C-alpha angles and dihedrals in degrees: 000000000000093000089059095055096103092039091052092049091051092048091051091048090054094045092245094123138017123263116243137154092208111104095209091051090049091054091047092049092049093049091051092046095051094036095232135123095225134026087228088068095061093089087057094056095038097042096150091056096052095037100046101034099078095148114104093220093063113092100221095190092054091047090051089050092050092052092046089054089056093047092052092048092047092054088062096050119092114218138165117254111281111277113189094188093051090048090056091048090053096053094096090050090049091049091052088062090065086082095052109112099185106090096201093048091045093052094047095048093043092051091048095050092047093049090051091065094037106266123128106216111204128187113198119171117249116276117221117264096005097107088204124150099177148323140216127198143137121265087192137338093286104034123064123185129218111194122187127191099200086224109181092006092239114146094217091054090047094055095041091052092046094054090041088060091045086055090056091053093048100041108027137059132275097234099068130074111224113210113182120204130177108292099266091055096060118109120238091235090061097040096102093050092047092048090052090053090046091052091049090053092046095049094043096051098038121007120223090248093052092049094046092050091048092053093045092052090057091209108135098169121133090251092053092047 
């Protein structure tokens, strides 16, 4: 139970689980939350977390809790079946939202657009010591999830991570869970996949031609940016 102390605190803070000082109640609450009969089984249902997160400074239990929060929320969201072609058609509309300054309006419109092409977009606040920016995986064959942590609360990071996860859904398989940490936390075995998703996000947000022209003009004013 001790190894779940940070995880439990984060789950309580985000109203995902009830606060209690009783150890037996804590165990019961965790078992119900994760949907397992033993805490030792959690690595079996969150295999990507415990296989990929080899760094000692990543709290695997908290990361598993963060992902489980997204899974529970996604199960309650109604979406169309995933439509890859429609997603690609909606990219310009998604990009137009990068200029939306009202956070509540942005979240609502982004969630609605994503659900229209079959993606459940989930925002779950950052959990301590997880180092996670976002994740993408498939709840079932027809329903992918994009989960964002809002780590840092910077709008440029938000949009880059969002389109990075979109890149995973478009370019990579359905069987794997893609968990994206800050750059130094990525494993060598996943580097090529992560670089492909990074490039997709880069090219979608700012094309090479746009960026090259911007640099060549040497105008770095707010208006030019």
